[in-house]
Coordinates of C-alpha atoms in Angstrom, one line a residue:
M129 CA 0.0 -0.1 0.1
T130 CA 1.3 2.9 -1.1
G131 CA 0.7 7.2 0.3
T132 CA 2.3 9.9 1.9
P133 CA 4.6 9.6 4.6
L134 CA 3.6 10.1 8.4
S135 CA 5.9 12.6 8.6
Q136 CA 4.9 15.0 6.2
V137 CA 1.5 15.0 6.8
V138 CA 2.7 16.3 10.1
V139 CA 4.5 18.9 8.9
G140 CA 1.9 19.7 6.3
D141 CA -0.5 20.3 9.1
A142 CA 2.1 22.4 11.2
L143 CA 2.3 24.9 8.2
G144 CA -1.1 25.1 7.3
E145 CA -2.2 26.0 11.0
M146 CA 1.0 28.7 10.9
G147 CA 0.0 30.1 7.4
E148 CA -3.5 30.8 9.2
S149 CA -2.4 32.7 11.9
M150 CA 0.1 34.6 9.9
W151 CA -3.1 35.8 7.9
I152 CA -4.8 36.6 10.9
E153 CA -2.2 38.7 12.1
V154 CA -1.6 40.3 8.7
I155 CA -5.1 41.4 8.9
H156 CA -4.6 43.1 12.3
K157 CA -1.9 44.8 11.4
M158 CA -3.9 46.0 8.4
D159 CA -6.7 46.8 10.4
A160 CA -5.0 48.7 12.7
I161 CA -3.2 50.9 10.0
Y162 CA -6.5 51.6 8.1
A163 CA -7.7 52.6 11.4
D164 CA -4.3 54.8 12.2
L165 CA -5.0 56.2 8.2
V166 CA -9.0 57.3 9.0
R167 CA -7.0 58.9 12.3
H168 CA -4.3 60.6 10.5
Q169 CA -6.6 61.7 7.8
E170 CA -9.5 63.2 9.9
A171 CA -6.8 65.1 11.9
L172 CA -5.6 66.6 8.3
E173 CA -8.9 67.5 7.0
R174 CA -9.2 68.9 10.8
K175 CA -6.2 70.9 10.5
N176 CA -6.4 71.8 6.3
A177 CA -10.4 73.1 7.8
A178 CA -8.7 75.6 10.3
L179 CA -5.7 76.4 8.3
E180 CA -8.7 77.1 5.5
E181 CA -10.6 79.3 8.0
A182 CA -7.2 80.8 9.4
Q183 CA -6.5 81.8 5.6
R184 CA -10.3 83.3 5.1
F185 CA -9.5 85.2 8.1
I186 CA -6.5 87.0 7.1
D187 CA -7.7 87.7 3.7
S188 CA -10.7 89.5 5.0
V189 CA -8.4 91.5 7.4
L190 CA -6.5 92.5 4.6
A191 CA -9.6 93.0 2.3
A192 CA -11.0 95.1 5.1
M193 CA -7.1 97.6 5.9
S194 CA -7.7 100.9 4.6
D195 CA -3.9 101.2 4.8
V196 CA -1.9 99.9 1.7
L197 CA 0.0 96.3 2.5
V198 CA 3.0 94.9 0.4
V199 CA 5.2 91.8 1.6
A200 CA 8.4 91.6 -0.4
D201 CA 10.8 88.5 -0.2
P202 CA 14.7 89.5 0.4
Q203 CA 15.3 90.5 -2.8
G204 CA 12.9 92.6 -3.0
R205 CA 9.9 91.0 -5.1
I206 CA 6.4 91.5 -4.6
Q207 CA 4.8 87.8 -2.7
R208 CA 1.6 90.0 -1.4
V209 CA -0.6 92.9 -1.5
N210 CA -3.8 93.6 -0.4
Q211 CA -7.2 95.3 -1.6
A212 CA -6.4 98.8 -0.7
L213 CA -3.3 98.3 -3.1
V214 CA -4.8 96.9 -5.6
T215 CA -7.6 100.0 -5.7
M216 CA -4.9 102.5 -5.6
T217 CA -2.9 100.9 -8.8
G218 CA -5.9 99.5 -10.6
H219 CA -4.1 96.2 -11.4
D220 CA -4.9 92.8 -9.4
A221 CA -2.7 91.2 -6.8
D222 CA -2.2 88.1 -9.3
A223 CA -0.2 91.0 -11.9
W224 CA 1.9 92.3 -8.5
Y225 CA 3.4 88.8 -7.7
G226 CA 7.1 88.7 -8.4
R227 CA 7.6 92.2 -9.7
P228 CA 10.1 94.1 -8.0
L229 CA 9.1 96.5 -5.2
A230 CA 10.1 99.4 -6.7
D231 CA 7.4 99.3 -9.5
L232 CA 5.3 100.5 -7.5
F233 CA 6.7 103.7 -7.1
V234 CA 7.2 106.8 -9.3
P235 CA 10.8 106.9 -10.8
A236 CA 12.5 109.4 -7.7
W237 CA 12.1 106.8 -5.0
R238 CA 12.5 103.8 -7.0
S239 CA 16.1 103.5 -6.0
W240 CA 15.2 103.7 -2.0
A241 CA 12.4 101.5 -3.2
E242 CA 15.3 99.4 -4.1
A243 CA 17.2 99.8 -1.1
L244 CA 14.8 98.9 1.4
P245 CA 15.3 95.3 1.2
R246 CA 19.2 95.9 2.7
R247 CA 18.3 98.7 5.1
I248 CA 15.4 96.8 6.8
R249 CA 17.9 93.8 7.9
R250 CA 19.5 97.2 9.9
E251 CA 16.6 99.1 11.1
A252 CA 13.0 99.8 10.4
V253 CA 11.2 102.4 8.7
N254 CA 8.9 104.9 10.2
D255 CA 6.5 107.3 8.4
V256 CA 8.7 108.1 5.7
E257 CA 6.6 110.3 2.8
V258 CA 7.0 108.6 -0.5
T259 CA 5.0 108.9 -3.5
M260 CA 3.9 105.7 -5.2
V261 CA 1.9 105.3 -8.9
G262 CA -2.0 105.3 -9.1
A263 CA -4.1 103.6 -11.6
A264 CA -4.2 106.6 -14.0
G265 CA 0.1 107.1 -14.0
E266 CA -0.8 109.7 -11.3
S267 CA 1.2 110.2 -8.4
V268 CA -0.2 109.4 -4.8
P269 CA 1.7 110.6 -1.6
L270 CA 1.8 108.2 1.2
A271 CA 3.5 108.1 5.0
V272 CA 4.8 104.7 4.8
N273 CA 6.1 102.2 7.6
A274 CA 8.5 99.2 7.0
G275 CA 9.4 96.4 8.9
P276 CA 11.7 93.0 8.4
R277 CA 9.8 89.0 8.5
Y278 CA 11.4 86.1 9.7
D279 CA 10.7 82.8 9.1
C280 CA 9.7 80.0 12.2
R281 CA 14.0 79.5 12.8
G282 CA 14.1 83.4 13.4
R283 CA 15.8 83.7 9.6
Y284 CA 15.2 86.8 7.8
C285 CA 12.5 86.0 4.7
G286 CA 11.7 89.5 3.9
L287 CA 9.7 92.8 4.4
V288 CA 6.4 94.3 5.2
L289 CA 5.8 97.6 3.7
T290 CA 2.4 99.7 4.7
G291 CA 1.4 103.1 4.0
R292 CA -1.5 105.5 4.1
H293 CA -2.4 108.1 2.3
L294 CA -1.4 111.5 3.0
G295 CA -5.0 112.8 2.4
E296 CA -6.1 110.6 5.5
L297 CA -3.8 111.5 7.7
Q298 CA -4.2 115.0 7.1
R299 CA -7.7 114.9 7.4
A300 CA -7.8 112.9 10.5
Y301 CA -5.2 115.4 12.0
R302 CA -7.9 118.5 10.9
D303 CA -10.4 116.4 12.6
L304 CA -7.9 116.0 16.0
K305 CA -7.2 119.1 16.0
A306 CA -11.2 120.4 15.8
A307 CA -11.8 118.1 18.6
Q308 CA -8.8 119.7 20.9
Q309 CA -10.5 123.3 19.9
Q310 CA -13.7 121.6 21.1
L311 CA -12.3 120.3 24.4
V312 CA -10.7 124.0 25.0
Q313 CA -13.9 125.7 24.5
A314 CA -15.7 123.3 26.6
E315 CA -13.2 124.0 29.5
K316 CA -13.3 127.6 28.8
L317 CA -16.9 127.6 29.0
A318 CA -16.5 125.5 32.8
S319 CA -14.2 127.9 34.0
L320 CA -16.4 131.0 32.9
G321 CA -19.0 129.2 35.0
R322 CA -16.8 128.9 38.2
L323 CA -15.9 132.3 37.8
I324 CA -19.8 134.1 37.2
A325 CA -20.0 134.5 41.0
G326 CA -16.8 136.3 41.7
V327 CA -17.1 138.5 38.1
A328 CA -20.8 139.5 39.3
H329 CA -19.6 140.8 42.5
E330 CA -16.8 142.7 40.3
L331 CA -19.7 143.8 38.0
N332 CA -22.4 144.6 40.9
N333 CA -20.1 147.3 42.8
P334 CA -19.5 149.8 40.1
I335 CA -23.1 149.3 38.8
S336 CA -24.7 149.5 41.8
F337 CA -22.6 152.8 42.0
V338 CA -23.6 154.0 38.8
F339 CA -27.1 153.6 39.5
A340 CA -27.1 155.6 42.7
N341 CA -25.1 158.5 41.2
M342 CA -27.9 158.7 38.4
H343 CA -30.4 158.6 41.0
A344 CA -29.1 161.7 42.5
L345 CA -28.7 163.6 39.3
R346 CA -32.3 162.7 38.3
R347 CA -33.0 164.5 41.5
Y348 CA -30.9 167.6 41.1
G349 CA -31.9 167.8 37.3
D350 CA -35.7 168.2 38.7
R351 CA -34.4 171.2 41.0
I352 CA -32.5 172.6 38.4
R353 CA -35.6 172.6 35.9
R354 CA -37.7 173.9 38.3
Y355 CA -35.5 176.8 39.8
L356 CA -34.6 177.6 35.6
T357 CA -38.3 177.6 34.9
A358 CA -38.9 180.2 37.9
V359 CA -35.7 182.8 36.3
H360 CA -37.5 182.5 33.3
E361 CA -41.1 183.2 34.0
G362 CA -39.1 186.6 36.0
V363 CA -40.1 185.9 39.7
S364 CA -38.7 188.9 41.9
A365 CA -35.1 188.3 43.4
D366 CA -36.0 187.9 46.9
E367 CA -38.3 185.0 45.7
L368 CA -35.6 183.5 43.2
A369 CA -33.3 183.9 46.1
A370 CA -35.5 181.8 48.8
L371 CA -36.2 179.4 46.1
R372 CA -31.9 179.1 45.3
R373 CA -31.5 177.9 49.1
S374 CA -34.9 176.0 49.4
L375 CA -33.5 173.7 46.6
R376 CA -29.7 173.9 47.6
I377 CA -28.8 174.9 43.9
D378 CA -25.2 175.9 45.3
R379 CA -24.8 172.2 46.8
V380 CA -26.1 170.3 44.0
L381 CA -23.9 172.6 41.4
E382 CA -20.8 171.6 43.8
D383 CA -22.0 167.4 43.6
M384 CA -22.7 167.2 39.9
G385 CA -19.0 167.1 39.1
P386 CA -18.1 164.3 41.3
L387 CA -21.0 162.4 40.7
I388 CA -20.5 162.7 36.7
D389 CA -16.9 161.8 37.5
G390 CA -17.9 158.5 39.8
S391 CA -20.3 157.4 37.0
L392 CA -17.3 158.2 34.6
E393 CA -15.4 155.7 36.7
G394 CA -17.8 153.1 37.5
A395 CA -18.6 152.5 33.6
E396 CA -15.1 152.2 32.9
R397 CA -14.5 149.6 35.4
V398 CA -17.6 147.7 34.1
S399 CA -15.8 148.1 30.5
V400 CA -12.3 147.0 31.7
I401 CA -14.1 143.8 33.2
V402 CA -16.1 142.8 30.2
Q403 CA -13.3 143.2 28.0
N404 CA -10.9 141.1 30.5
L405 CA -14.0 138.7 29.8
R406 CA -13.5 139.0 26.2
R407 CA -10.1 138.7 26.4
F408 CA -10.8 135.1 28.4
S409 CA -13.0 133.8 26.3
A410 CA -11.8 134.5 23.0
P411 CA -8.2 134.7 23.3
R412 CA -7.7 133.6 19.7
V413 CA -8.4 136.5 18.2
Q414 CA -5.7 139.0 20.1
S415 CA -2.7 140.0 18.8
P416 CA 0.4 139.7 21.2
A417 CA 1.1 142.3 23.3
W418 CA 2.6 143.4 26.6
F419 CA 0.4 143.0 29.7
D420 CA 0.9 143.6 33.6
L421 CA 1.5 140.2 35.1
P422 CA 1.1 140.8 38.9
R423 CA -2.0 142.6 38.0
L424 CA -3.4 139.5 36.1
V425 CA -2.4 137.3 38.8
R426 CA -4.1 139.7 41.6
K427 CA -7.2 139.8 39.6
V428 CA -7.4 136.3 38.9
V429 CA -6.7 135.0 42.5
T430 CA -9.5 137.8 43.3
W431 CA -12.1 136.5 41.0
V432 CA -11.7 132.3 41.6
T433 CA -11.5 132.8 45.5
R434 CA -14.3 134.9 45.7
N435 CA -16.7 132.1 44.9
A436 CA -15.1 129.4 47.0
R437 CA -17.0 128.5 50.1
I438 CA -14.4 128.7 52.1
V439 CA -11.8 131.7 50.9
P440 CA -8.4 130.4 51.7
R441 CA -5.7 132.7 53.3
T442 CA -3.7 134.0 50.4
S443 CA -0.3 135.6 50.4
F444 CA 1.2 137.6 47.2
D445 CA 5.3 137.9 46.6
L446 CA 5.0 140.1 43.3
P447 CA 6.5 143.1 42.2
D448 CA 5.0 146.0 41.7
E449 CA 5.1 145.7 38.1
L450 CA 6.0 143.1 35.4
S451 CA 5.5 143.6 31.8
V452 CA 5.2 140.6 29.8
F453 CA 4.8 140.0 26.0
G454 CA 2.0 137.8 25.0
T455 CA -1.2 136.9 24.8
E456 CA -3.2 137.9 28.3
G457 CA -6.2 135.5 27.4
H458 CA -4.1 132.4 27.2
V459 CA -2.1 133.2 30.5
H460 CA -5.8 134.3 32.3
Q461 CA -7.2 130.9 31.4
I462 CA -4.1 129.0 33.0
L463 CA -3.9 130.7 35.7
V464 CA -7.9 130.5 36.5
N465 CA -6.9 126.8 36.1
L466 CA -4.4 126.5 38.5
V467 CA -5.7 129.2 41.3
Q468 CA -9.3 127.0 40.9
N469 CA -7.1 123.2 41.3
A470 CA -5.4 124.9 44.4
V471 CA -8.8 126.3 46.1
D472 CA -10.0 122.6 45.1
A473 CA -7.2 120.9 47.0
V474 CA -7.6 123.1 50.4
E475 CA -11.5 122.8 50.7
G476 CA -12.1 121.0 54.1
L477 CA -9.1 122.1 55.3
D478 CA -9.2 124.1 58.9
R479 CA -6.7 127.0 57.9
P480 CA -6.4 126.6 54.0
R481 CA -3.8 129.0 52.4
L482 CA -2.8 129.9 49.1
S483 CA 0.7 131.5 48.0
V484 CA 1.3 133.0 44.8
R485 CA 4.7 134.3 43.7
V486 CA 6.2 136.3 40.6
V487 CA 10.2 135.2 39.8
A488 CA 11.6 137.4 37.2
E489 CA 14.6 136.0 35.2
A490 CA 16.5 137.6 32.7
E491 CA 14.2 136.2 29.9
W492 CA 11.5 134.4 31.5
V493 CA 9.1 135.1 34.1
R494 CA 7.7 132.2 36.6
V495 CA 4.3 132.2 38.4
V496 CA 4.6 129.9 41.5
V497 CA 1.2 128.8 42.9
H498 CA 1.5 126.9 46.3
D499 CA -1.4 125.3 48.2
N500 CA -1.0 123.8 51.7
G501 CA -3.7 120.7 50.7
P502 CA -2.7 117.2 50.6
G503 CA -0.2 117.2 47.5
I504 CA -0.6 114.9 44.7
P505 CA 0.3 111.0 44.8
E506 CA 3.8 110.0 43.5
A507 CA 2.2 107.7 41.0
N508 CA 0.5 110.7 39.4
L509 CA 2.7 112.8 38.9
L510 CA 3.4 112.1 35.6
K511 CA -0.2 111.7 34.8
I512 CA -1.4 114.6 36.0
F513 CA -1.3 116.9 32.7
D514 CA -3.2 113.9 30.8
P515 CA -6.4 114.5 29.0
F516 CA -9.5 113.2 31.1
F517 CA -6.9 112.5 34.1
T518 CA -8.6 113.1 37.9
T519 CA -8.5 112.5 41.3
K520 CA -11.7 114.8 42.1
E521 CA -15.3 112.8 42.5
V522 CA -17.4 112.8 39.2
G523 CA -19.5 115.9 38.6
K524 CA -16.6 117.8 40.1
G525 CA -14.4 117.5 37.2
T526 CA -13.8 117.0 33.5
G527 CA -9.8 115.9 33.8
L528 CA -9.4 118.6 31.2
G529 CA -8.5 122.1 32.9
L530 CA -4.6 121.1 33.5
Y531 CA -4.1 119.5 30.0
I532 CA -5.7 122.6 28.5
S533 CA -3.5 124.7 30.4
Y534 CA -0.3 122.3 29.8
E535 CA -0.8 122.4 26.1
L536 CA -1.5 126.5 26.0
A537 CA 1.6 126.9 27.9
R538 CA 3.8 125.0 25.5
E539 CA 2.1 125.7 22.4
Q540 CA 0.6 129.0 22.4
C541 CA 2.5 130.6 25.2
G542 CA 5.9 129.3 24.5
G543 CA 6.6 128.4 27.8
D544 CA 6.2 125.3 30.2
L545 CA 4.0 124.2 33.2
S546 CA 5.6 121.6 35.8
V547 CA 4.4 120.6 39.1
R548 CA 5.8 118.9 42.3
N549 CA 5.1 118.2 46.0
H550 CA 6.2 121.1 47.7
P551 CA 9.0 119.8 50.7
E552 CA 6.4 121.9 53.0
G553 CA 3.5 120.2 51.8
G554 CA 0.9 120.5 49.4
A555 CA 1.5 121.0 45.5
E556 CA 3.3 123.6 43.5
F557 CA 2.3 124.7 40.0
T558 CA 4.9 126.7 38.5
L559 CA 4.0 128.6 34.8
T560 CA 7.0 129.6 33.1
L561 CA 6.8 132.3 30.3
P562 CA 9.2 134.1 28.1
R563 CA 9.3 137.8 29.0
G564 CA 9.3 138.8 25.5
P565 CA 11.5 141.1 23.3
S566 CA 13.4 143.8 24.3
R567 CA 11.7 147.2 24.7
E568 CA 14.4 149.3 24.5

């Protein structure tokens, strides 16, 4: 009987069992790999979606920018531009890709643009006024800024340039100046409101004096009319003498001169007060002129302190006369704010004090206002002249008085305004003004 040897049958069965187990293992491995591929694919799809979203976000931001933006490589070849540049030049983004950066500029600025990639390696470019070429070939002035661009390893890989139309900057500057002027006028009105009570008192005295004199002159006029009527009617000398004595005509004639002089003096005082208010409320219409600084200081302190609930004890250290050349209205507004600030600082103290002195130097004059209040915290000294900064309660200060005073002192008066905490306590503000040209 012939057949397969027993040893071969045993070996075949073993190989069959091993092959089946290997196939099963391979299948499991393939399933695991496939599952990993599915997971990696899902992760890649999520990352790709995130990248696309980030790209759409960047594109939307670039498209919304009103400033021109250009990205260039280290050789100065354009890699990307935004919609603002496309609109300005009239060429789409693809048309600019790979072109030299200098092609954006008029001939006079092309050498500057060609050197820009090398210059950016050393320093950034800030607010350079250049001229680019517009859609119709016209010149477009821009203020540009440029800086280097680095890759993930920190290596220089090009530059980013942004630019804004100078027309927009000029409009923004005009709007800013207009807003600043409105703030100045608003603060003037607030200062005028604080002075109303003091000014009313100043006006009340001469006006009351004029009214009293006018009533006296009216009575005297009636007496003189009666006497002159008797003269024209031809009454006897004795009757006329008796009427003259009863009407006190001689006394009337003696009083009329002083009454008229006093009324004129009162009217002149009213006129001076009104003129001062006009100079304060509209200093722009004034031309610089010589004025007596000590007289102005005394007048400001009188007006401001008269309206205080508790009038501080005020001491002056002023020369009898000191002429300064400048705009009196601006100096008046600064001094009103400084004195008002000092009066507010000593409110509530048992013994409020205020000292004002004027120090004259060869080319400068300084007005120093010192109060005995709590002083200014050191952290606030650097912010005291910032706009809208105030430590007063809501409704008691806009935070503009000292800011406007600082701007007026530096820009309009050609001087300075500084502050410090006095060694003996309280705050001390110093207004520095130029004395003006020689009067020789």
